[in-house]
XYZ file of N, CA and C in Angstrom:
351
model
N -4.621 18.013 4.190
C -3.871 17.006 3.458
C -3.776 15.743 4.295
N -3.766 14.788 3.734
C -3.754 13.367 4.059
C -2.437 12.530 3.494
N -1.608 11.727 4.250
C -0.754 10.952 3.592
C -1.112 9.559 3.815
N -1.308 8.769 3.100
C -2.004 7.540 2.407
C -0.956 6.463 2.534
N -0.713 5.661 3.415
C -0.054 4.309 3.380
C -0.516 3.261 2.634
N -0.296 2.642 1.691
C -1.060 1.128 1.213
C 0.236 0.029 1.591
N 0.369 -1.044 2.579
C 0.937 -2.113 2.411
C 0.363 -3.162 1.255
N 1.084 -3.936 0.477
C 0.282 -4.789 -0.798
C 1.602 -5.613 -1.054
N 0.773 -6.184 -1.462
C 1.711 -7.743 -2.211
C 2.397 -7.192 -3.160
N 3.580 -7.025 -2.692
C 4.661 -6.626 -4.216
C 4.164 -6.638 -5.563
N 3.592 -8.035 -5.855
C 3.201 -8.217 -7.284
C 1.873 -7.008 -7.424
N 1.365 -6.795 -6.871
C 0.458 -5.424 -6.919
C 0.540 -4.026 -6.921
N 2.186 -3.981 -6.720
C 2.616 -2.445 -7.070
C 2.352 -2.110 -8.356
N 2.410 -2.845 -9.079
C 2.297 -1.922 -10.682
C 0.553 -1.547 -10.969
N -0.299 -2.490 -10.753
C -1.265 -2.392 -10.642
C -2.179 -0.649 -9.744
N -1.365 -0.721 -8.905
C -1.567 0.216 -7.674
C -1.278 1.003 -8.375
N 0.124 1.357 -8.614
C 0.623 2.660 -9.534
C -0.029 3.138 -10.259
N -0.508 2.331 -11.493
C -1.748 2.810 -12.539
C -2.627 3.054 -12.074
N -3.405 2.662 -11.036
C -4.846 2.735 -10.843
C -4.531 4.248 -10.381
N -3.741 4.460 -9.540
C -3.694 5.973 -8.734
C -3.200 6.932 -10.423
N -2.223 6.319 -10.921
C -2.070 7.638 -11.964
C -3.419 8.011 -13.353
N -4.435 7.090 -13.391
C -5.859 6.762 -13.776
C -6.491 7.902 -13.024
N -6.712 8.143 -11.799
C -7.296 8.894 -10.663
C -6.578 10.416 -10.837
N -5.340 10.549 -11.315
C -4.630 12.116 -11.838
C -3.422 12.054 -10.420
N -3.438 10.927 -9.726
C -2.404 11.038 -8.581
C -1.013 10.414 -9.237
N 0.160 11.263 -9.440
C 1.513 11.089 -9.518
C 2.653 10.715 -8.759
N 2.280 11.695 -7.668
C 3.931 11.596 -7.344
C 3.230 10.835 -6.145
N 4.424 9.681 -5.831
C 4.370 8.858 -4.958
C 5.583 7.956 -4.722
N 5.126 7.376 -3.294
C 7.013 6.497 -3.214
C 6.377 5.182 -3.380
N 7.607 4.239 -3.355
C 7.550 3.083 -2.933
C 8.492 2.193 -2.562
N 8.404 1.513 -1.388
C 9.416 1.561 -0.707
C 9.051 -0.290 -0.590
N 10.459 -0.956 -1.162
C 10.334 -2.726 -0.178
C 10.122 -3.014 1.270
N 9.214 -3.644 1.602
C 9.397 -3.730 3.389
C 9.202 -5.240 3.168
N 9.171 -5.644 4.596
C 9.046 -7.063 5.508
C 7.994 -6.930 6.287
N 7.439 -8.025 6.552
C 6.299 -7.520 7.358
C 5.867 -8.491 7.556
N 4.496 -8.710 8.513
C 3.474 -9.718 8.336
C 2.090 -9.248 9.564
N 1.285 -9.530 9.229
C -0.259 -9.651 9.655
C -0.945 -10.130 10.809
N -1.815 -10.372 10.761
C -2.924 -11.051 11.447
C -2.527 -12.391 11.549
N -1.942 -13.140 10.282
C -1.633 -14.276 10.248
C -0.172 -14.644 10.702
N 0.234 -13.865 10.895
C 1.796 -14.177 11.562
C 2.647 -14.202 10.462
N 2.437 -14.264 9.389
C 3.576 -14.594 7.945
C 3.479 -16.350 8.363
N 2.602 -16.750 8.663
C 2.272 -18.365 8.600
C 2.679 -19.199 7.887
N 3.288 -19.788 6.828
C 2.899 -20.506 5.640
C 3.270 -22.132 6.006
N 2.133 -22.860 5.587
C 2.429 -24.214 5.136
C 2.996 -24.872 4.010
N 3.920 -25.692 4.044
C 4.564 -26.198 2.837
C 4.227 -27.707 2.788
N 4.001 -28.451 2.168
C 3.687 -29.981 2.183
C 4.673 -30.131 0.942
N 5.590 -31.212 1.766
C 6.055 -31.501 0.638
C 6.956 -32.677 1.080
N 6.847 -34.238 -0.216
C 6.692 -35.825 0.446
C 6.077 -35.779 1.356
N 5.111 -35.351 1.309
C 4.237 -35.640 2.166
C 3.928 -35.721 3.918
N 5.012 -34.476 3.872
C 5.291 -33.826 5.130
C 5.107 -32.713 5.324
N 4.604 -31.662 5.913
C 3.396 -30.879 6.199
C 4.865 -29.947 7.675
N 4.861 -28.622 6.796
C 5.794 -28.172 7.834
C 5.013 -26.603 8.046
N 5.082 -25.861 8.712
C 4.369 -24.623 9.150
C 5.520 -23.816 9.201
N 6.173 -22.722 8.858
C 6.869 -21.324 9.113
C 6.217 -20.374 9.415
N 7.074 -19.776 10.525
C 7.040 -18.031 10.461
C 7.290 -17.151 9.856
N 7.114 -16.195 9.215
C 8.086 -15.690 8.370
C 7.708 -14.038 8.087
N 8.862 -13.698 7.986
C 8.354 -12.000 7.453
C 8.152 -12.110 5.696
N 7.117 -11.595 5.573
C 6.581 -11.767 4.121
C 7.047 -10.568 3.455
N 7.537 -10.610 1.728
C 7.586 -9.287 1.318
C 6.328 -8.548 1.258
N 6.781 -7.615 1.174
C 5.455 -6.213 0.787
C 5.860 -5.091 0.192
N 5.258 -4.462 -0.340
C 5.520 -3.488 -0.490
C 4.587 -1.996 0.030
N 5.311 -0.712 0.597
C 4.926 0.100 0.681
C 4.534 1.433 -0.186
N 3.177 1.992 -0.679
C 3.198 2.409 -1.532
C 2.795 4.072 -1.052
N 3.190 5.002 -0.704
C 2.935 6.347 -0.535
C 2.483 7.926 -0.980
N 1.694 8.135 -0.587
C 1.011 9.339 -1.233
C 0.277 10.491 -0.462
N 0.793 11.540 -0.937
C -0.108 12.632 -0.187
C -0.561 13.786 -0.927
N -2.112 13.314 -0.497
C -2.970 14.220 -1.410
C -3.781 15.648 -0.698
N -4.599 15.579 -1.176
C -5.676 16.926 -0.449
C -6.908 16.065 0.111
N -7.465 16.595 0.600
C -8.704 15.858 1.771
C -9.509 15.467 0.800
N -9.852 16.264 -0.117
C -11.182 15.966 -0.951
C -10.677 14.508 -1.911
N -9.738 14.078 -1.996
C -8.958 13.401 -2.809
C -8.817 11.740 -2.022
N -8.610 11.703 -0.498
C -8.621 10.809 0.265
C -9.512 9.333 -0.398
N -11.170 9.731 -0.419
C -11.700 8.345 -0.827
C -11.655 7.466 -2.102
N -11.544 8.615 -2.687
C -10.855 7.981 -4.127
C -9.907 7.271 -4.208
N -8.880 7.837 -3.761
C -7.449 7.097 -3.992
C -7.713 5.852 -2.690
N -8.489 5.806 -1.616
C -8.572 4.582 -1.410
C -9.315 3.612 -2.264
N -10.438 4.511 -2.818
C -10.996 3.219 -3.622
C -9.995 2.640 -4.208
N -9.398 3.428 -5.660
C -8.606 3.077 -6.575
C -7.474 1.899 -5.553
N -7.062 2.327 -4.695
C -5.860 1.304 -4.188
C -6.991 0.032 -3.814
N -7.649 -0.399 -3.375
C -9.230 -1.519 -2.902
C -8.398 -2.151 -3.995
N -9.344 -1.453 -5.625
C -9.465 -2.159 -6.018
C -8.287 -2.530 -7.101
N -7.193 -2.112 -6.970
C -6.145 -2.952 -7.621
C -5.554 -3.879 -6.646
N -5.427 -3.426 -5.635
C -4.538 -4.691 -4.869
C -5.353 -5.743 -4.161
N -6.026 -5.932 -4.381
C -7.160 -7.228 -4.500
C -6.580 -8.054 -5.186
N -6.518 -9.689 -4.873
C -6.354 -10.791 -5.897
C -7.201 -11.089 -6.318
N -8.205 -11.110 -6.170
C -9.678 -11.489 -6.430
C -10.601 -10.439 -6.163
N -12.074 -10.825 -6.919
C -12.860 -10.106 -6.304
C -13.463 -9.355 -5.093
N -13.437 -10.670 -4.139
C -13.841 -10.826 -2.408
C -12.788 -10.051 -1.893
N -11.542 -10.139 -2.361
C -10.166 -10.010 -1.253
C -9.717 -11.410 -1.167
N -8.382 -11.220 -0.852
C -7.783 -12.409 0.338
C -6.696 -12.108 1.442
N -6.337 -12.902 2.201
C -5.737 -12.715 3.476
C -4.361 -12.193 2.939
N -3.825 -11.717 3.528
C -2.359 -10.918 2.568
C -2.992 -10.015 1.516
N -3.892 -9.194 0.918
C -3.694 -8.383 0.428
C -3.438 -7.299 0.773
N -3.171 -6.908 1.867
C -2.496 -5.323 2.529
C -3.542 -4.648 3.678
N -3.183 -3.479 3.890
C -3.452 -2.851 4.546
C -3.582 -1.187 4.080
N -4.462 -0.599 4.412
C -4.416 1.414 4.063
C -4.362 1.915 5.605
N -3.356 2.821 5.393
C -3.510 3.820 6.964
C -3.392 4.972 6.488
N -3.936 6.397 6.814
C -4.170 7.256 6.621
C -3.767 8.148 7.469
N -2.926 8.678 7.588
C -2.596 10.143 8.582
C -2.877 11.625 8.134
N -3.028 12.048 8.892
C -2.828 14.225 9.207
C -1.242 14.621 8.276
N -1.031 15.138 7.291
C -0.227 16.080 6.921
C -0.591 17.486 7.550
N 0.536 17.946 8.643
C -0.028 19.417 8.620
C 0.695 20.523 7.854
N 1.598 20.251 6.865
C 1.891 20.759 5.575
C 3.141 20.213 4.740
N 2.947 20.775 3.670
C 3.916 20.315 3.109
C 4.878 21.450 2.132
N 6.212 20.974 1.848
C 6.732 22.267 0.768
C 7.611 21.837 -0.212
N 7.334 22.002 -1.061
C 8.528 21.984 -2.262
C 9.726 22.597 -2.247
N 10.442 21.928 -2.482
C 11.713 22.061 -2.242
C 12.503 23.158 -2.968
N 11.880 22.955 -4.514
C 12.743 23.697 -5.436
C 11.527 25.430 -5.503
N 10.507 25.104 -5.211
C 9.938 26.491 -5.484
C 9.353 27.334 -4.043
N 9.299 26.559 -3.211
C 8.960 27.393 -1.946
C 7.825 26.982 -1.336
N 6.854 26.544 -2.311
C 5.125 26.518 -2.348
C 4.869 25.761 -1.129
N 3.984 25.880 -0.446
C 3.771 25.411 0.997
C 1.993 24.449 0.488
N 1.688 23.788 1.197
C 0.189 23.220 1.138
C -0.129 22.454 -0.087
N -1.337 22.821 0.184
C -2.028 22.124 -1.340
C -1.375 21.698 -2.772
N -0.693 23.190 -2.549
C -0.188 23.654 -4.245
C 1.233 22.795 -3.826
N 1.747 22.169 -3.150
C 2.956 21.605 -3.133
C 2.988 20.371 -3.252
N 1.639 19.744 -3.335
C 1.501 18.138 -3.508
C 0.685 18.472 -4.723
């Protein structure tokens, strides 16, 4: 088992959601964070014509899932390609990290592994 991080532009959670429940993947979290990148949370504002630069923690959102191994490239595709603004990509569209589940269990029935995600 694999648990699946996607960071994404808030406005791309709903997008994300469908694409994974399209793929037969359900249960999942999602959680508001702060954050920022490569770019520092940078942004330029011009405005009268004055040109100011911030730092800033950008929203994001965190979107979570844990599947079975065989299941891993898919659900990255599917996350690619909804949280994309565009075709190419752009800077701020997120991040995927992928970790080791070494098991998991349901709470209400006992079931350990596979059968519990």
């Amino acid at each position: 088992m694999k648990k699946i991080e996607a960071i994404v532009r808030p406005e791309r959670v709903q997008p994300v959601v469908e694409a994974l429940e399209a793929i037969g993947i359900l249960g999942l979290n999602v959680t508001q964070v702060t954050g920022r990148g490569r770019q520092k949370g940078v942004t330029v504002h011009t405005g009268r014509g004055v040109e100011t630069t911030q730092v800033n923690m950008l929203p994001k959102a965190r979107v979570e899932v844990v599947v079975a191994d065989a299941d891993v490239d898919k659900v990255i595709a599917a996350v690619i390609r909804a949280a994309r603004t565009n075709s190419k990509g752009a800077v701020g569209d997120g991040k995927i990290f992928v970790s080791p589940v070494n098991d998991a269990v349901r709470v209400s029935t006992g079931e350990r592994g596979d059968s519990a995600i």
